[in-house]
Amino acid sequence: NWLASEERMYCQLILSFSMEDELFCEIKLPESLVEEFMPDMCIDVFGESLALFHYDMCTRNEVCTIWAMKEYKVVESWTKLFNIVLGGRLLVLGIRWNSELLLAIRDGKMALYDPKTQQLNHIGIHGSFCLHSYLPSLVLLDEENGVLGVEAHSSDADVLEGSSGAGS
């Protein structure tokens, strides 16, 4: 999934690619976020839902609002989960499986924030941070070896078919 726009820097939709049918589709944003400045948003995974982080740096306290799409590709299922006051010194890196947020603090430390208890806990990691989410997939892309435009060699085909390579 990618944030996308037909115009320069104003986000209008999420572009999604389905590994199952190998098609792109468009997912609309929550109505209140259409036409927001794209660098003020990012997407992630929250449990099994698509999540959207919106940073409102124009407010006095600098707030990150987190949205989740409860039913994938159903625009009406966007739900605002919570707001986090960043106070100019925090950056949300991502969401853990248990709803805790990973935060980067301006002094180079990483912390976990529990939105239920509103507790911030330093986790002993210091430095520069980058976080990427992924969901493992075993879907092959329209070819027996999973690589488009590349023919499988006989040894690759043996492995793909589960043979030991010995004569049959």
PDB file of C-alpha atoms in Angstrom:
ATOM      1  CA  ASN A   1       0.000   0.000   0.000  1.00  0.00           C
ATOM      2  CA  TRP A   2       1.173   3.510  -0.840  1.00  0.00           C
ATOM      3  CA  LEU A   3      -0.119   7.006  -0.222  1.00  0.00           C
ATOM      4  CA  ALA A   4      -0.899   8.517  -3.606  1.00  0.00           C
ATOM      5  CA  SER A   5      -2.087  11.679  -5.267  1.00  0.00           C
ATOM      6  CA  GLU A   6      -2.955  12.975  -8.678  1.00  0.00           C
ATOM      7  CA  GLU A   7      -1.602  16.353  -7.668  1.00  0.00           C
ATOM      8  CA  ARG A   8       1.761  17.207  -6.186  1.00  0.00           C
ATOM      9  CA  MET A   9       1.934  16.924  -2.417  1.00  0.00           C
ATOM     10  CA  TYR A  10      -1.701  16.586  -1.348  1.00  0.00           C
ATOM     11  CA  CYS A  11      -2.739  13.052  -0.516  1.00  0.00           C
ATOM     12  CA  GLN A  12      -6.008  11.854  -1.976  1.00  0.00           C
ATOM     13  CA  LEU A  13      -5.959   8.083  -1.696  1.00  0.00           C
ATOM     14  CA  ILE A  14      -4.081   4.894  -0.884  1.00  0.00           C
ATOM     15  CA  LEU A  15      -2.937   2.805  -3.833  1.00  0.00           C
ATOM     16  CA  SER A  16      -3.100  -0.911  -3.082  1.00  0.00           C
ATOM     17  CA  PHE A  17      -1.698  -3.898  -4.959  1.00  0.00           C
ATOM     18  CA  SER A  18      -3.384  -7.268  -4.501  1.00  0.00           C
ATOM     19  CA  MET A  19      -0.918 -10.147  -4.602  1.00  0.00           C
ATOM     20  CA  GLU A  20      -3.823 -12.550  -5.090  1.00  0.00           C
ATOM     21  CA  ASP A  21      -5.183 -11.161  -8.368  1.00  0.00           C
ATOM     22  CA  GLU A  22      -2.197  -8.919  -9.266  1.00  0.00           C
ATOM     23  CA  LEU A  23      -4.324  -5.786  -9.638  1.00  0.00           C
ATOM     24  CA  PHE A  24      -4.020  -2.251  -8.326  1.00  0.00           C
ATOM     25  CA  CYS A  25      -6.975  -0.551  -6.655  1.00  0.00           C
ATOM     26  CA  GLU A  26      -7.628   2.772  -4.946  1.00  0.00           C
ATOM     27  CA  ILE A  27      -8.705   3.118  -1.313  1.00  0.00           C
ATOM     28  CA  LYS A  28     -10.205   6.404  -0.206  1.00  0.00           C
ATOM     29  CA  LEU A  29      -8.933   8.178   2.902  1.00  0.00           C
ATOM     30  CA  PRO A  30     -11.156   9.258   5.777  1.00  0.00           C
ATOM     31  CA  GLU A  31     -13.095  12.289   4.529  1.00  0.00           C
ATOM     32  CA  SER A  32     -11.423  14.674   6.994  1.00  0.00           C
ATOM     33  CA  LEU A  33      -7.960  13.795   5.634  1.00  0.00           C
ATOM     34  CA  VAL A  34      -8.553  14.169   1.903  1.00  0.00           C
ATOM     35  CA  GLU A  35      -6.332  16.934   0.542  1.00  0.00           C
ATOM     36  CA  GLU A  36      -3.969  16.893   3.542  1.00  0.00           C
ATOM     37  CA  PHE A  37      -0.267  17.467   2.964  1.00  0.00           C
ATOM     38  CA  MET A  38       1.201  14.047   2.097  1.00  0.00           C
ATOM     39  CA  PRO A  39       4.437  14.331   4.142  1.00  0.00           C
ATOM     40  CA  ASP A  40       2.204  14.710   7.224  1.00  0.00           C
ATOM     41  CA  MET A  41       0.866  11.153   6.772  1.00  0.00           C
ATOM     42  CA  CYS A  42       2.154   7.604   6.668  1.00  0.00           C
ATOM     43  CA  ILE A  43       0.577   4.159   6.552  1.00  0.00           C
ATOM     44  CA  ASP A  44       1.329   1.033   8.542  1.00  0.00           C
ATOM     45  CA  VAL A  45      -0.266  -2.198   9.718  1.00  0.00           C
ATOM     46  CA  PHE A  46      -2.233  -2.325  12.983  1.00  0.00           C
ATOM     47  CA  GLY A  47      -3.024  -5.928  13.902  1.00  0.00           C
ATOM     48  CA  GLU A  48      -4.590  -7.072  10.654  1.00  0.00           C
ATOM     49  CA  SER A  49      -5.860  -3.617   9.710  1.00  0.00           C
ATOM     50  CA  LEU A  50      -4.484  -0.898   7.507  1.00  0.00           C
ATOM     51  CA  ALA A  51      -3.455   2.046   9.702  1.00  0.00           C
ATOM     52  CA  LEU A  52      -2.970   5.691   8.839  1.00  0.00           C
ATOM     53  CA  PHE A  53      -0.936   8.161  10.912  1.00  0.00           C
ATOM     54  CA  HIS A  54      -1.726  11.840  10.439  1.00  0.00           C
ATOM     55  CA  TYR A  55       0.617  14.413  11.965  1.00  0.00           C
ATOM     56  CA  ASP A  56      -0.949  17.808  12.619  1.00  0.00           C
ATOM     57  CA  MET A  57       2.086  19.982  13.235  1.00  0.00           C
ATOM     58  CA  CYS A  58       0.073  23.204  12.971  1.00  0.00           C
ATOM     59  CA  THR A  59      -1.572  22.709  16.339  1.00  0.00           C
ATOM     60  CA  ARG A  60       0.113  24.056  19.423  1.00  0.00           C
ATOM     61  CA  ASN A  61       0.841  20.624  20.904  1.00  0.00           C
ATOM     62  CA  GLU A  62       1.661  18.771  17.674  1.00  0.00           C
ATOM     63  CA  VAL A  63      -0.681  15.781  17.533  1.00  0.00           C
ATOM     64  CA  CYS A  64      -0.532  12.411  15.770  1.00  0.00           C
ATOM     65  CA  THR A  65      -3.960  10.928  15.018  1.00  0.00           C
ATOM     66  CA  ILE A  66      -4.055   7.213  14.290  1.00  0.00           C
ATOM     67  CA  TRP A  67      -6.804   5.727  12.135  1.00  0.00           C
ATOM     68  CA  ALA A  68      -7.483   2.048  11.327  1.00  0.00           C
ATOM     69  CA  MET A  69      -9.502   0.567   8.491  1.00  0.00           C
ATOM     70  CA  LYS A  70     -11.439  -2.169  10.301  1.00  0.00           C
ATOM     71  CA  GLU A  71     -12.621  -3.835   7.064  1.00  0.00           C
ATOM     72  CA  TYR A  72     -10.065  -3.695   4.266  1.00  0.00           C
ATOM     73  CA  LYS A  73     -11.107  -1.573   1.259  1.00  0.00           C
ATOM     74  CA  VAL A  74     -14.357  -0.481   2.974  1.00  0.00           C
ATOM     75  CA  VAL A  75     -14.070   3.311   3.245  1.00  0.00           C
ATOM     76  CA  GLU A  76     -16.829   3.548   5.858  1.00  0.00           C
ATOM     77  CA  SER A  77     -14.814   1.313   8.200  1.00  0.00           C
ATOM     78  CA  TRP A  78     -12.106   3.962   8.848  1.00  0.00           C
ATOM     79  CA  THR A  79     -12.082   4.478  12.622  1.00  0.00           C
ATOM     80  CA  LYS A  80     -10.144   7.093  14.566  1.00  0.00           C
ATOM     81  CA  LEU A  81      -8.313   5.132  17.272  1.00  0.00           C
ATOM     82  CA  PHE A  82      -6.620   7.867  19.277  1.00  0.00           C
ATOM     83  CA  ASN A  83      -4.685  11.121  19.312  1.00  0.00           C
ATOM     84  CA  ILE A  84      -1.202  11.373  20.773  1.00  0.00           C
ATOM     85  CA  VAL A  85       0.154  14.736  21.871  1.00  0.00           C
ATOM     86  CA  LEU A  86       3.750  14.761  20.680  1.00  0.00           C
ATOM     87  CA  GLY A  87       4.811  18.005  22.297  1.00  0.00           C
ATOM     88  CA  GLY A  88       7.471  18.594  19.645  1.00  0.00           C
ATOM     89  CA  ARG A  89       9.779  15.866  20.902  1.00  0.00           C
ATOM     90  CA  LEU A  90       8.231  12.548  19.836  1.00  0.00           C
ATOM     91  CA  LEU A  91       7.784  10.735  16.527  1.00  0.00           C
ATOM     92  CA  VAL A  92       5.576   7.663  16.095  1.00  0.00           C
ATOM     93  CA  LEU A  93       7.571   4.913  14.361  1.00  0.00           C
ATOM     94  CA  GLY A  94       4.906   2.211  14.306  1.00  0.00           C
ATOM     95  CA  ILE A  95       2.363   0.115  16.157  1.00  0.00           C
ATOM     96  CA  ARG A  96       3.100  -3.213  17.822  1.00  0.00           C
ATOM     97  CA  TRP A  97       0.720  -6.192  17.754  1.00  0.00           C
ATOM     98  CA  ASN A  98      -0.515  -5.325  21.276  1.00  0.00           C
ATOM     99  CA  SER A  99      -1.445  -1.712  20.344  1.00  0.00           C
ATOM    100  CA  GLU A 100       1.654  -0.193  21.953  1.00  0.00           C
ATOM    101  CA  LEU A 101       3.303   2.511  19.890  1.00  0.00           C
ATOM    102  CA  LEU A 102       7.030   2.614  19.178  1.00  0.00           C
ATOM    103  CA  LEU A 103       8.214   6.200  19.544  1.00  0.00           C
ATOM    104  CA  ALA A 104      11.456   7.953  18.709  1.00  0.00           C
ATOM    105  CA  ILE A 105      12.317  10.667  21.198  1.00  0.00           C
ATOM    106  CA  ARG A 106      14.320  13.673  20.029  1.00  0.00           C
ATOM    107  CA  ASP A 107      17.163  12.866  22.433  1.00  0.00           C
ATOM    108  CA  GLY A 108      17.910   9.680  20.430  1.00  0.00           C
ATOM    109  CA  LYS A 109      16.048   7.170  22.605  1.00  0.00           C
ATOM    110  CA  MET A 110      13.289   4.738  21.700  1.00  0.00           C
ATOM    111  CA  ALA A 111      10.243   4.228  23.898  1.00  0.00           C
ATOM    112  CA  LEU A 112       6.984   2.302  24.021  1.00  0.00           C
ATOM    113  CA  TYR A 113       3.736   4.161  24.624  1.00  0.00           C
ATOM    114  CA  ASP A 114       0.620   2.371  25.854  1.00  0.00           C
ATOM    115  CA  PRO A 115      -2.418   4.399  24.734  1.00  0.00           C
ATOM    116  CA  LYS A 116      -4.676   2.605  27.242  1.00  0.00           C
ATOM    117  CA  THR A 117      -2.633   3.562  30.308  1.00  0.00           C
ATOM    118  CA  GLN A 118      -0.909   6.567  28.680  1.00  0.00           C
ATOM    119  CA  GLN A 119       2.406   5.304  30.070  1.00  0.00           C
ATOM    120  CA  LEU A 120       5.691   5.999  28.273  1.00  0.00           C
ATOM    121  CA  ASN A 121       8.446   3.438  28.911  1.00  0.00           C
ATOM    122  CA  HIS A 122      12.025   3.812  27.682  1.00  0.00           C
ATOM    123  CA  ILE A 123      13.272   0.493  26.290  1.00  0.00           C
ATOM    124  CA  GLY A 124      17.037   1.035  26.404  1.00  0.00           C
ATOM    125  CA  ILE A 125      17.641   1.506  22.678  1.00  0.00           C
ATOM    126  CA  HIS A 126      19.586   4.604  21.608  1.00  0.00           C
ATOM    127  CA  GLY A 127      20.599   5.998  18.232  1.00  0.00           C
ATOM    128  CA  SER A 128      18.906   6.480  14.895  1.00  0.00           C
ATOM    129  CA  PHE A 129      15.725   4.537  14.112  1.00  0.00           C
ATOM    130  CA  CYS A 130      13.817   3.331  11.094  1.00  0.00           C
ATOM    131  CA  LEU A 131      10.936   0.888  11.238  1.00  0.00           C
ATOM    132  CA  HIS A 132       9.229  -1.025   8.420  1.00  0.00           C
ATOM    133  CA  SER A 133       6.258  -3.367   8.688  1.00  0.00           C
ATOM    134  CA  TYR A 134       5.675  -6.410   6.564  1.00  0.00           C
ATOM    135  CA  LEU A 135       3.307  -9.324   6.338  1.00  0.00           C
ATOM    136  CA  PRO A 136       4.880 -12.593   5.211  1.00  0.00           C
ATOM    137  CA  SER A 137       3.367 -14.020   2.036  1.00  0.00           C
ATOM    138  CA  LEU A 138       3.714 -17.256   0.144  1.00  0.00           C
ATOM    139  CA  VAL A 139       1.870 -15.964  -2.922  1.00  0.00           C
ATOM    140  CA  LEU A 140       3.741 -16.508  -6.185  1.00  0.00           C
ATOM    141  CA  LEU A 141       3.333 -13.971  -8.985  1.00  0.00           C
ATOM    142  CA  ASP A 142       1.892 -15.747 -12.032  1.00  0.00           C
ATOM    143  CA  GLU A 143       4.964 -17.918 -12.648  1.00  0.00           C
ATOM    144  CA  GLU A 144       6.039 -21.234 -11.204  1.00  0.00           C
ATOM    145  CA  ASN A 145       9.224 -19.804  -9.702  1.00  0.00           C
ATOM    146  CA  GLY A 146       7.660 -16.559  -8.471  1.00  0.00           C
ATOM    147  CA  VAL A 147       9.896 -14.346 -10.618  1.00  0.00           C
ATOM    148  CA  LEU A 148       8.225 -12.776 -13.621  1.00  0.00           C
ATOM    149  CA  GLY A 149      10.070 -12.951 -16.921  1.00  0.00           C
ATOM    150  CA  VAL A 150      12.690 -15.456 -15.737  1.00  0.00           C
ATOM    151  CA  GLU A 151      12.570 -19.075 -16.815  1.00  0.00           C
ATOM    152  CA  ALA A 152      13.231 -21.702 -14.178  1.00  0.00           C
ATOM    153  CA  HIS A 153      16.339 -23.826 -14.688  1.00  0.00           C
ATOM    154  CA  SER A 154      15.886 -27.575 -14.432  1.00  0.00           C
ATOM    155  CA  SER A 155      17.439 -27.680 -10.940  1.00  0.00           C
ATOM    156  CA  ASP A 156      15.078 -24.880  -9.837  1.00  0.00           C
ATOM    157  CA  ALA A 157      12.108 -26.730 -11.298  1.00  0.00           C
ATOM    158  CA  ASP A 158      13.139 -29.895  -9.401  1.00  0.00           C
ATOM    159  CA  VAL A 159      13.156 -27.959  -6.135  1.00  0.00           C
ATOM    160  CA  LEU A 160       9.837 -26.296  -6.939  1.00  0.00           C
ATOM    161  CA  GLU A 161       8.241 -29.655  -7.735  1.00  0.00           C
ATOM    162  CA  GLY A 162       9.627 -31.153  -4.536  1.00  0.00           C
ATOM    163  CA  SER A 163      11.844 -33.750  -6.214  1.00  0.00           C
ATOM    164  CA  SER A 164      15.214 -34.660  -4.821  1.00  0.00           C
ATOM    165  CA  GLY A 165      17.013 -34.144  -8.129  1.00  0.00           C
ATOM    166  CA  ALA A 166      17.683 -37.870  -8.474  1.00  0.00           C
ATOM    167  CA  GLY A 167      16.396 -39.646 -11.585  1.00  0.00           C
ATOM    168  CA  SER A 168      12.699 -40.493 -11.466  1.00  0.00           C
TER     169      SER A 168
END
